[in-house]
Amino acid sequence: MSKLIRFLSSLKIAIAVISLLVVLAILATLVPQGRDASFYTENYGNGLGNAIIRVQFNKFWRSALFLVPLAVFFVNLLACTLRRLSGRLRRKAPLRIGPDLIHLSLLLLIVAGGFTLFSRQETVVFLAEGGGFELPDGKTIRLKNFDFEMYDDGRPKDWISRVEVLNGKDVEKTFSIEVNKPLRVGRYRIFQSSYKNDAVAVFERDGEKVTIKPGEAMPFEGGFIGFLEYQSTPEGNAAVFIQEKDGKRTQISLFAGEDFSGILLSDLLVHSESGLQVVTQKGIILIYLSLILLCIGMFLSFYQKLGDMN
């Protein structure tokens, strides 16, 4: 058993595993995480893109590439801690609580980090201005307005969602959510994650109005008219429809004010929607506790070293 403990607590293993984790973590920062598989093949080519997906480098922090070396480091650190404590107890040497606290805090940090990672829950909600959603604790997030700021050359600069936090009908606070400025509501954090444009086509026929969105359809002369998408053109926004009649399908592109077969596209309403990511995770308190213990351990180690020098 003592030979196994000595092997597992080897400094060489610790250095090798830490070096591997550092290199892999640096590489992981160069690869966008959590995107669709098509993103990686389109941006990195089929070969490298498929390799990234196969080794799960697209979700590195949950992959075996990260978790296996981390588990090895945990075992190494635990063995080192046990070997150190047992040796001091056997020799009846005075305990040095500083280094022991450092080891224990790192062990706790790894456990807390893993618990936090796998208890993390994420949901993305798209809101138009005036829309809202309810959190599980009963509070409501309502979008007042959404700004998409761009640089002069057209590149995205910032997305800003100005929201209200409502408790019943009362506004508790207002907040501007930005890409690196999340809103915290209780145990929930709300991030600005994305945006999208949506459209509503308004038809008039025989004095009645009908509205449909992309992906929806309405009956028409024994067939249907389906709203495929809208397109931005130099002349304005155009709606693309598909008409099915007598078993035949025809694609039609219309601007607001145009008609076909006695039906008028009276309006095409295009609006932006803000994509807000709602995140909740457990174990944050354990992470804070482990960091506090780490600081105490470092202070005690430094203090004990000064005592030895005197």
PDB file of N, CA and C in Angstrom, residues 89-133:
ATOM      1  N   LEU A  89       2.219  12.252  11.480  1.00  0.00           N
ATOM      2  CA  LEU A  89       1.613  11.601  12.644  1.00  0.00           C
ATOM      3  C   LEU A  89       2.484  10.453  13.142  1.00  0.00           C
ATOM      4  N   ARG A  90       3.089   9.733  12.200  1.00  0.00           N
ATOM      5  CA  ARG A  90       3.927   8.597  12.586  1.00  0.00           C
ATOM      6  C   ARG A  90       5.182   9.067  13.328  1.00  0.00           C
ATOM      7  N   ARG A  91       5.747  10.197  12.874  1.00  0.00           N
ATOM      8  CA  ARG A  91       6.955  10.735  13.513  1.00  0.00           C
ATOM      9  C   ARG A  91       6.628  11.640  14.701  1.00  0.00           C
ATOM     10  N   LYS A  92       5.317  11.840  14.916  1.00  0.00           N
ATOM     11  CA  LYS A  92       4.859  12.751  15.967  1.00  0.00           C
ATOM     12  C   LYS A  92       5.472  14.135  15.816  1.00  0.00           C
ATOM     13  N   ALA A  93       5.650  14.522  14.560  1.00  0.00           N
ATOM     14  CA  ALA A  93       6.188  15.853  14.265  1.00  0.00           C
ATOM     15  C   ALA A  93       5.071  16.883  14.385  1.00  0.00           C
ATOM     16  N   PRO A  94       5.414  18.130  14.691  1.00  0.00           N
ATOM     17  CA  PRO A  94       4.377  19.172  14.775  1.00  0.00           C
ATOM     18  C   PRO A  94       3.690  19.354  13.416  1.00  0.00           C
ATOM     19  N   LEU A  95       2.376  19.488  13.470  1.00  0.00           N
ATOM     20  CA  LEU A  95       1.610  19.641  12.229  1.00  0.00           C
ATOM     21  C   LEU A  95       1.848  21.010  11.620  1.00  0.00           C
ATOM     22  N   ARG A  96       1.928  21.044  10.297  1.00  0.00           N
ATOM     23  CA  ARG A  96       2.025  22.306   9.564  1.00  0.00           C
ATOM     24  C   ARG A  96       0.700  22.477   8.842  1.00  0.00           C
ATOM     25  N   ILE A  97      -0.208  23.166   9.494  1.00  0.00           N
ATOM     26  CA  ILE A  97      -1.574  23.227   8.976  1.00  0.00           C
ATOM     27  C   ILE A  97      -1.679  24.028   7.682  1.00  0.00           C
ATOM     28  N   GLY A  98      -0.720  24.941   7.448  1.00  0.00           N
ATOM     29  CA  GLY A  98      -0.778  25.763   6.240  1.00  0.00           C
ATOM     30  C   GLY A  98      -0.760  24.941   4.958  1.00  0.00           C
ATOM     31  N   PRO A  99       0.296  24.135   4.712  1.00  0.00           N
ATOM     32  CA  PRO A  99       0.329  23.303   3.506  1.00  0.00           C
ATOM     33  C   PRO A  99      -0.834  22.313   3.431  1.00  0.00           C
ATOM     34  N   ASP A 100      -1.237  21.785   4.612  1.00  0.00           N
ATOM     35  CA  ASP A 100      -2.360  20.842   4.609  1.00  0.00           C
ATOM     36  C   ASP A 100      -3.656  21.526   4.170  1.00  0.00           C
ATOM     37  N   LEU A 101      -3.854  22.760   4.625  1.00  0.00           N
ATOM     38  CA  LEU A 101      -5.035  23.519   4.199  1.00  0.00           C
ATOM     39  C   LEU A 101      -4.996  23.801   2.702  1.00  0.00           C
ATOM     40  N   ILE A 102      -3.810  24.080   2.180  1.00  0.00           N
ATOM     41  CA  ILE A 102      -3.681  24.320   0.737  1.00  0.00           C
ATOM     42  C   ILE A 102      -4.101  23.077  -0.035  1.00  0.00           C
ATOM     43  N   HIS A 103      -3.603  21.913   0.377  1.00  0.00           N
ATOM     44  CA  HIS A 103      -3.960  20.659  -0.298  1.00  0.00           C
ATOM     45  C   HIS A 103      -5.458  20.384  -0.194  1.00  0.00           C
ATOM     46  N   LEU A 104      -6.000  20.514   1.015  1.00  0.00           N
ATOM     47  CA  LEU A 104      -7.428  20.234   1.215  1.00  0.00           C
ATOM     48  C   LEU A 104      -8.307  21.213   0.440  1.00  0.00           C
ATOM     49  N   SER A 105      -7.900  22.482   0.385  1.00  0.00           N
ATOM     50  CA  SER A 105      -8.696  23.472  -0.350  1.00  0.00           C
ATOM     51  C   SER A 105      -8.687  23.181  -1.848  1.00  0.00           C
ATOM     52  N   LEU A 106      -7.551  22.712  -2.373  1.00  0.00           N
ATOM     53  CA  LEU A 106      -7.490  22.356  -3.796  1.00  0.00           C
ATOM     54  C   LEU A 106      -8.363  21.140  -4.093  1.00  0.00           C
ATOM     55  N   LEU A 107      -8.360  20.161  -3.181  1.00  0.00           N
ATOM     56  CA  LEU A 107      -9.236  18.999  -3.349  1.00  0.00           C
ATOM     57  C   LEU A 107     -10.699  19.426  -3.343  1.00  0.00           C
ATOM     58  N   LEU A 108     -11.045  20.291  -2.395  1.00  0.00           N
ATOM     59  CA  LEU A 108     -12.424  20.790  -2.318  1.00  0.00           C
ATOM     60  C   LEU A 108     -12.783  21.595  -3.558  1.00  0.00           C
ATOM     61  N   LEU A 109     -11.833  22.373  -4.066  1.00  0.00           N
ATOM     62  CA  LEU A 109     -12.077  23.184  -5.262  1.00  0.00           C
ATOM     63  C   LEU A 109     -12.383  22.301  -6.469  1.00  0.00           C
ATOM     64  N   ILE A 110     -11.655  21.198  -6.615  1.00  0.00           N
ATOM     65  CA  ILE A 110     -11.904  20.289  -7.738  1.00  0.00           C
ATOM     66  C   ILE A 110     -13.289  19.655  -7.616  1.00  0.00           C
ATOM     67  N   VAL A 111     -13.626  19.185  -6.409  1.00  0.00           N
ATOM     68  CA  VAL A 111     -14.949  18.575  -6.193  1.00  0.00           C
ATOM     69  C   VAL A 111     -16.055  19.593  -6.440  1.00  0.00           C
ATOM     70  N   ALA A 112     -15.899  20.794  -5.881  1.00  0.00           N
ATOM     71  CA  ALA A 112     -16.921  21.836  -6.040  1.00  0.00           C
ATOM     72  C   ALA A 112     -17.048  22.262  -7.496  1.00  0.00           C
ATOM     73  N   GLY A 113     -15.905  22.365  -8.189  1.00  0.00           N
ATOM     74  CA  GLY A 113     -15.945  22.742  -9.601  1.00  0.00           C
ATOM     75  C   GLY A 113     -16.671  21.712 -10.444  1.00  0.00           C
ATOM     76  N   GLY A 114     -16.403  20.421 -10.177  1.00  0.00           N
ATOM     77  CA  GLY A 114     -17.101  19.366 -10.913  1.00  0.00           C
ATOM     78  C   GLY A 114     -18.589  19.363 -10.633  1.00  0.00           C
ATOM     79  N   PHE A 115     -18.955  19.551  -9.364  1.00  0.00           N
ATOM     80  CA  PHE A 115     -20.376  19.598  -8.998  1.00  0.00           C
ATOM     81  C   PHE A 115     -21.068  20.780  -9.665  1.00  0.00           C
ATOM     82  N   THR A 116     -20.402  21.936  -9.660  1.00  0.00           N
ATOM     83  CA  THR A 116     -20.965  23.133 -10.292  1.00  0.00           C
ATOM     84  C   THR A 116     -21.124  22.938 -11.792  1.00  0.00           C
ATOM     85  N   LEU A 117     -20.110  22.330 -12.417  1.00  0.00           N
ATOM     86  CA  LEU A 117     -20.149  22.118 -13.869  1.00  0.00           C
ATOM     87  C   LEU A 117     -21.327  21.244 -14.270  1.00  0.00           C
ATOM     88  N   PHE A 118     -21.534  20.135 -13.566  1.00  0.00           N
ATOM     89  CA  PHE A 118     -22.559  19.183 -13.985  1.00  0.00           C
ATOM     90  C   PHE A 118     -23.947  19.505 -13.428  1.00  0.00           C
ATOM     91  N   SER A 119     -24.018  20.471 -12.518  1.00  0.00           N
ATOM     92  CA  SER A 119     -25.338  20.920 -12.062  1.00  0.00           C
ATOM     93  C   SER A 119     -25.808  22.149 -12.838  1.00  0.00           C
ATOM     94  N   ARG A 120     -24.980  22.623 -13.751  1.00  0.00           N
ATOM     95  CA  ARG A 120     -25.303  23.825 -14.524  1.00  0.00           C
ATOM     96  C   ARG A 120     -26.458  23.541 -15.481  1.00  0.00           C
ATOM     97  N   GLN A 121     -27.440  24.415 -15.485  1.00  0.00           N
ATOM     98  CA  GLN A 121     -28.575  24.323 -16.402  1.00  0.00           C
ATOM     99  C   GLN A 121     -28.673  25.621 -17.193  1.00  0.00           C
ATOM    100  N   GLU A 122     -28.877  25.494 -18.506  1.00  0.00           N
ATOM    101  CA  GLU A 122     -28.928  26.659 -19.387  1.00  0.00           C
ATOM    102  C   GLU A 122     -30.188  26.616 -20.241  1.00  0.00           C
ATOM    103  N   THR A 123     -30.800  27.768 -20.421  1.00  0.00           N
ATOM    104  CA  THR A 123     -31.960  27.911 -21.299  1.00  0.00           C
ATOM    105  C   THR A 123     -31.820  29.223 -22.055  1.00  0.00           C
ATOM    106  N   VAL A 124     -32.081  29.199 -23.355  1.00  0.00           N
ATOM    107  CA  VAL A 124     -32.041  30.422 -24.164  1.00  0.00           C
ATOM    108  C   VAL A 124     -33.465  30.831 -24.505  1.00  0.00           C
ATOM    109  N   VAL A 125     -33.781  32.089 -24.226  1.00  0.00           N
ATOM    110  CA  VAL A 125     -35.113  32.640 -24.480  1.00  0.00           C
ATOM    111  C   VAL A 125     -34.975  33.810 -25.443  1.00  0.00           C
ATOM    112  N   PHE A 126     -35.782  33.826 -26.513  1.00  0.00           N
ATOM    113  CA  PHE A 126     -35.790  34.944 -27.456  1.00  0.00           C
ATOM    114  C   PHE A 126     -36.990  35.830 -27.158  1.00  0.00           C
ATOM    115  N   LEU A 127     -36.720  37.131 -27.020  1.00  0.00           N
ATOM    116  CA  LEU A 127     -37.768  38.083 -26.671  1.00  0.00           C
ATOM    117  C   LEU A 127     -37.800  39.237 -27.658  1.00  0.00           C
ATOM    118  N   ALA A 128     -39.011  39.604 -28.070  1.00  0.00           N
ATOM    119  CA  ALA A 128     -39.209  40.861 -28.785  1.00  0.00           C
ATOM    120  C   ALA A 128     -39.458  41.951 -27.750  1.00  0.00           C
ATOM    121  N   GLU A 129     -39.310  43.203 -28.156  1.00  0.00           N
ATOM    122  CA  GLU A 129     -39.544  44.304 -27.226  1.00  0.00           C
ATOM    123  C   GLU A 129     -40.964  44.233 -26.674  1.00  0.00           C
ATOM    124  N   GLY A 130     -41.070  44.327 -25.356  1.00  0.00           N
ATOM    125  CA  GLY A 130     -42.364  44.208 -24.687  1.00  0.00           C
ATOM    126  C   GLY A 130     -42.674  42.801 -24.220  1.00  0.00           C
ATOM    127  N   GLY A 131     -41.909  41.819 -24.727  1.00  0.00           N
ATOM    128  CA  GLY A 131     -42.128  40.429 -24.325  1.00  0.00           C
ATOM    129  C   GLY A 131     -41.407  40.108 -23.027  1.00  0.00           C
ATOM    130  N   GLY A 132     -41.771  38.995 -22.424  1.00  0.00           N
ATOM    131  CA  GLY A 132     -41.148  38.609 -21.171  1.00  0.00           C
ATOM    132  C   GLY A 132     -41.245  37.120 -20.915  1.00  0.00           C
ATOM    133  N   PHE A 133     -40.584  36.671 -19.864  1.00  0.00           N
ATOM    134  CA  PHE A 133     -40.668  35.268 -19.448  1.00  0.00           C
ATOM    135  C   PHE A 133     -40.559  35.218 -17.930  1.00  0.00           C
TER     136      PHE A 133
END
